[in-house]
Amino acid sequence: MTDTSVPSSPSAGESDTGTRKRKPRSGWIFLRDLLIIFVIALLASVLIKTFLVRSFYIPSGSMENTLQINDRILVNQLEPGLMPIERGDVVVFKDPGGWLPAKAEPAKNPIVAALDWVLEGVGLAPDDADDHLIKRVIGLPGDEVTCCNALGQMEVNGVPLDESSYLKLPDGVSAVSQQPFDVTVPEGSLWVMGDNRYNSADSRYNQDKPGGGFVPIDDVVGRAIIVTWPIDHWTWLDNHGSVFQSVPAPSGGGG
């Protein structure tokens, strides 16, 4: 005899139980995927900061009006590692020794200090600039840099520079430096100066320090490429290559 009975369907209670069993699994998968995305983003941020770009803030007015106090900037770390430094580049570098005064570390709440350390480590907060400086490159290895000629201009390898496109000078002053100098940049080093020329303790003022005021290229973190904050200061940073385009290579073959 043929069985014509219809199989009974699952009760409502059984269906609800199956649904409840599936929900925790779906929630765990979502949390797992979210954690994976977070870890990947964190690793990417660390790698970007380590090898590509790094954030700094500007603590002083030595680079006005190019950079203002408390500006945030991004620094391209491929220069000078993979890309050569050029005259006119604005570079961030570690203190070569004695350029910055000793500064007591301000007391911080341990939780705030830990959070700052984590955010700086992954590149989500600008680095503390207490042991770094930012200046414009004027002389490359082998260059002879002198100041000032009869018109108050600085010369590189005998060519006078028109720096009016980026310099900030006191009213009524035409000489680009109140301190005369005549130097030849040694191999592996740079001669750097601030754009706010009368308010910048740069290579001129550190000739009595280790290194004679020259910055070792190995101490350069990278080239400043963009102002990211505040929004109304947002701009790409120009190296004003036209100022230096007529400067010949140094006679000694450096650079």
Coordinates of C-alpha atoms in Angstrom, one line a residue:
M1 CA 0.0 0.0 0.0
T2 CA 1.2 3.4 -0.9
D3 CA 1.8 5.8 2.0
T4 CA 0.1 9.1 1.1
S5 CA 0.8 10.8 4.4
V6 CA 2.4 14.2 4.3
P7 CA 5.6 14.7 6.5
S8 CA 4.9 17.0 9.3
S9 CA 6.6 20.5 9.1
P10 CA 8.9 21.7 11.8
S11 CA 7.1 23.3 14.7
A12 CA 7.4 27.1 15.2
G13 CA 9.5 26.4 18.3
E14 CA 12.0 24.4 16.2
S15 CA 12.3 27.1 13.6
D16 CA 13.0 29.8 16.2
T17 CA 15.7 27.6 17.8
G18 CA 17.5 27.3 14.4
T19 CA 17.3 31.0 13.9
R20 CA 18.7 31.7 17.4
K21 CA 21.6 29.3 16.7
R22 CA 22.5 31.1 13.5
K23 CA 22.5 34.6 14.9
P24 CA 25.5 34.3 17.3
R25 CA 27.6 32.8 14.4
S26 CA 26.7 35.7 12.1
G27 CA 27.6 38.2 14.9
W28 CA 31.0 36.6 15.5
I29 CA 31.8 36.7 11.8
F30 CA 31.0 40.4 11.7
L31 CA 33.2 41.1 14.7
R32 CA 36.0 38.9 13.3
D33 CA 35.9 40.8 9.9
L34 CA 35.8 44.1 11.8
L35 CA 38.9 43.1 13.8
I36 CA 40.8 42.0 10.7
I37 CA 40.0 45.3 8.9
F38 CA 41.2 47.3 12.0
V39 CA 44.4 45.3 12.2
I40 CA 45.1 45.8 8.5
A41 CA 44.4 49.5 8.7
L42 CA 46.7 49.8 11.8
L43 CA 49.5 47.9 10.0
A44 CA 49.1 50.1 6.9
S45 CA 49.2 53.2 9.0
V46 CA 52.4 52.1 10.7
L47 CA 54.0 51.2 7.4
I48 CA 53.0 54.5 5.8
K49 CA 54.5 56.4 8.7
T50 CA 57.7 54.3 8.8
F51 CA 58.4 54.4 5.1
L52 CA 56.3 57.1 3.2
V53 CA 54.9 60.1 5.1
R54 CA 55.1 61.4 8.6
S55 CA 53.2 64.2 10.4
F56 CA 54.8 67.1 12.3
Y57 CA 53.7 70.3 13.9
I58 CA 55.5 73.6 13.7
P59 CA 56.4 75.0 17.1
S60 CA 58.1 78.3 16.1
G61 CA 58.0 81.2 13.7
S62 CA 61.4 80.6 12.0
M63 CA 59.8 79.6 8.7
E64 CA 57.2 82.3 8.5
N65 CA 55.4 83.2 6.3
T66 CA 55.8 79.8 4.6
L67 CA 54.8 78.0 7.8
Q68 CA 52.9 79.4 10.8
I69 CA 53.2 78.4 14.4
N70 CA 51.1 75.2 15.1
D71 CA 50.7 74.4 11.5
R72 CA 50.6 70.6 10.8
I73 CA 52.6 69.3 7.9
L74 CA 53.2 66.0 6.1
V75 CA 56.8 65.0 5.3
N76 CA 57.8 62.8 2.4
Q77 CA 60.3 60.3 3.8
L78 CA 61.3 59.0 0.4
E79 CA 63.6 62.1 0.2
P80 CA 66.5 61.8 0.7
G81 CA 66.5 58.0 0.8
L82 CA 65.2 57.4 -2.8
M83 CA 64.9 61.0 -4.1
P84 CA 67.7 63.5 -4.1
I85 CA 67.4 66.7 -2.0
E86 CA 67.3 69.9 -4.1
R87 CA 68.2 73.5 -3.2
G88 CA 65.0 75.2 -2.0
D89 CA 63.5 72.1 -0.4
V90 CA 61.9 72.5 3.0
V91 CA 63.3 69.7 5.1
V92 CA 62.7 68.3 8.6
F93 CA 65.8 67.0 10.3
K94 CA 67.0 65.8 13.7
D95 CA 68.9 68.2 15.9
P96 CA 72.6 67.8 14.7
G97 CA 73.7 68.6 18.2
G98 CA 73.1 71.6 20.4
W99 CA 70.8 73.6 18.0
L100 CA 67.9 73.2 20.4
P101 CA 68.0 74.2 24.0
A102 CA 67.5 71.5 26.6
K103 CA 63.8 71.3 27.5
A104 CA 62.2 69.6 30.5
E105 CA 59.6 67.0 29.6
P106 CA 56.2 68.3 30.7
A107 CA 54.3 66.1 33.1
K108 CA 51.4 64.1 31.5
N109 CA 48.6 62.0 32.8
P110 CA 49.7 58.4 32.2
I111 CA 46.6 57.6 30.2
V112 CA 47.0 60.7 28.0
A113 CA 50.7 60.0 27.5
A114 CA 49.9 56.4 26.5
L115 CA 47.2 57.5 24.1
D116 CA 49.5 60.1 22.6
W117 CA 52.2 57.5 22.2
V118 CA 49.9 55.1 20.4
L119 CA 48.4 57.8 18.1
E120 CA 51.9 59.1 17.2
G121 CA 53.1 55.6 16.6
V122 CA 50.4 54.8 14.0
G123 CA 50.6 58.3 12.4
L124 CA 47.3 59.5 13.6
A125 CA 48.8 62.4 15.6
P126 CA 51.7 64.7 14.7
D127 CA 55.1 63.9 16.2
D128 CA 56.5 65.9 19.0
A129 CA 58.9 68.3 17.3
D130 CA 61.0 69.0 20.4
D131 CA 64.1 67.2 18.9
H132 CA 63.5 68.1 15.2
L133 CA 63.9 71.3 13.2
I134 CA 62.6 72.5 9.8
K135 CA 64.5 74.8 7.5
R136 CA 65.0 75.5 3.8
V137 CA 68.0 73.9 2.0
I138 CA 70.3 76.6 0.5
G139 CA 73.5 74.8 -0.1
L140 CA 74.2 71.2 -1.2
P141 CA 77.5 69.3 -0.8
G142 CA 80.3 71.2 -2.4
D143 CA 78.4 74.5 -2.8
E144 CA 80.0 77.8 -1.7
V145 CA 77.4 79.9 0.0
T146 CA 78.3 83.5 0.8
C147 CA 76.4 86.6 2.1
C148 CA 75.9 89.3 1.5
N149 CA 76.8 91.1 -1.7
A150 CA 76.4 94.8 -2.3
L151 CA 72.7 94.4 -2.9
G152 CA 72.2 92.4 0.3
Q153 CA 71.7 89.1 -1.6
M154 CA 73.1 85.7 -0.8
E155 CA 75.1 83.9 -3.4
V156 CA 75.5 80.2 -4.2
N157 CA 78.5 79.3 -6.3
G158 CA 78.9 82.9 -7.4
V159 CA 75.2 83.3 -8.5
P160 CA 73.1 85.9 -6.5
L161 CA 69.7 84.6 -5.4
D162 CA 66.4 86.6 -5.5
E163 CA 64.7 85.1 -2.5
S164 CA 61.8 87.6 -2.3
S165 CA 59.3 84.9 -3.2
Y166 CA 59.6 83.3 0.2
L167 CA 61.7 85.5 2.6
K168 CA 60.3 87.4 5.5
L169 CA 62.5 90.4 6.4
P170 CA 61.9 93.3 8.8
D171 CA 60.5 96.5 7.4
G172 CA 63.1 98.6 5.6
V173 CA 65.7 95.8 5.6
S174 CA 67.1 94.5 2.3
A175 CA 70.1 92.3 3.5
V176 CA 68.9 88.7 3.6
S177 CA 71.1 88.0 6.6
Q178 CA 72.3 90.3 9.5
Q179 CA 75.3 88.0 9.9
P180 CA 77.9 87.7 7.0
F181 CA 79.3 84.3 6.2
D182 CA 81.3 82.5 3.5
V183 CA 81.2 78.7 3.7
T184 CA 81.7 75.6 1.6
V185 CA 79.3 72.8 2.3
P186 CA 81.2 69.5 3.1
E187 CA 80.4 66.2 1.5
G188 CA 77.3 64.5 3.0
S189 CA 76.0 67.8 4.5
L190 CA 73.6 70.7 3.9
W191 CA 73.5 74.4 4.6
V192 CA 70.0 75.3 5.8
M193 CA 68.3 78.6 6.7
G194 CA 64.9 79.8 7.9
D195 CA 62.5 81.9 5.7
N196 CA 62.0 84.3 8.6
R197 CA 65.6 85.2 8.2
Y198 CA 66.0 87.5 11.1
N199 CA 64.2 85.2 13.5
S200 CA 65.8 81.8 12.7
A201 CA 68.6 80.1 14.6
D202 CA 69.8 78.2 11.5
S203 CA 73.1 77.1 10.0
R204 CA 74.6 80.6 10.5
Y205 CA 74.1 80.6 14.2
N206 CA 75.3 77.1 14.9
Q207 CA 78.8 77.3 13.3
D208 CA 80.3 76.9 16.8
K209 CA 78.3 73.7 17.4
P210 CA 79.3 70.1 16.5
G211 CA 79.3 69.9 12.7
G212 CA 80.0 73.7 12.2
G213 CA 76.4 74.5 11.4
F214 CA 76.1 72.0 8.6
V215 CA 73.3 69.4 8.7
P216 CA 74.3 65.8 7.9
I217 CA 72.1 64.4 5.2
D218 CA 71.7 61.3 7.3
D219 CA 69.8 63.4 9.9
V220 CA 67.2 64.5 7.4
V221 CA 63.8 62.9 8.1
G222 CA 62.2 64.0 4.8
R223 CA 60.9 66.9 2.7
A224 CA 57.8 68.8 3.9
I225 CA 55.3 68.6 1.1
I226 CA 51.9 69.9 2.4
V227 CA 50.3 71.9 5.2
T228 CA 47.3 69.8 6.4
W229 CA 46.1 71.9 9.3
P230 CA 44.4 74.3 9.9
I231 CA 42.2 74.0 6.9
D232 CA 42.7 77.7 5.9
H233 CA 46.5 77.1 5.7
W234 CA 46.2 74.1 3.4
T235 CA 48.7 74.3 0.6
W236 CA 51.4 72.4 -1.2
L237 CA 54.9 73.6 -0.2
D238 CA 56.9 75.0 -3.1
N239 CA 60.7 74.6 -3.2
H240 CA 60.9 77.7 -5.4
G241 CA 63.2 76.0 -7.9
S242 CA 63.3 79.1 -10.1
V243 CA 65.3 80.9 -7.4
F244 CA 68.1 78.3 -7.8
Q245 CA 67.8 77.3 -11.5
S246 CA 70.8 79.4 -12.5
V247 CA 73.1 78.1 -9.8
P248 CA 75.9 75.9 -11.4
A249 CA 77.2 72.7 -10.0
P250 CA 80.0 73.2 -7.5
S251 CA 83.4 73.4 -9.0
G252 CA 84.6 70.6 -6.8
G253 CA 82.0 68.2 -8.3
G254 CA 79.9 67.8 -5.1
G255 CA 76.2 67.7 -4.9

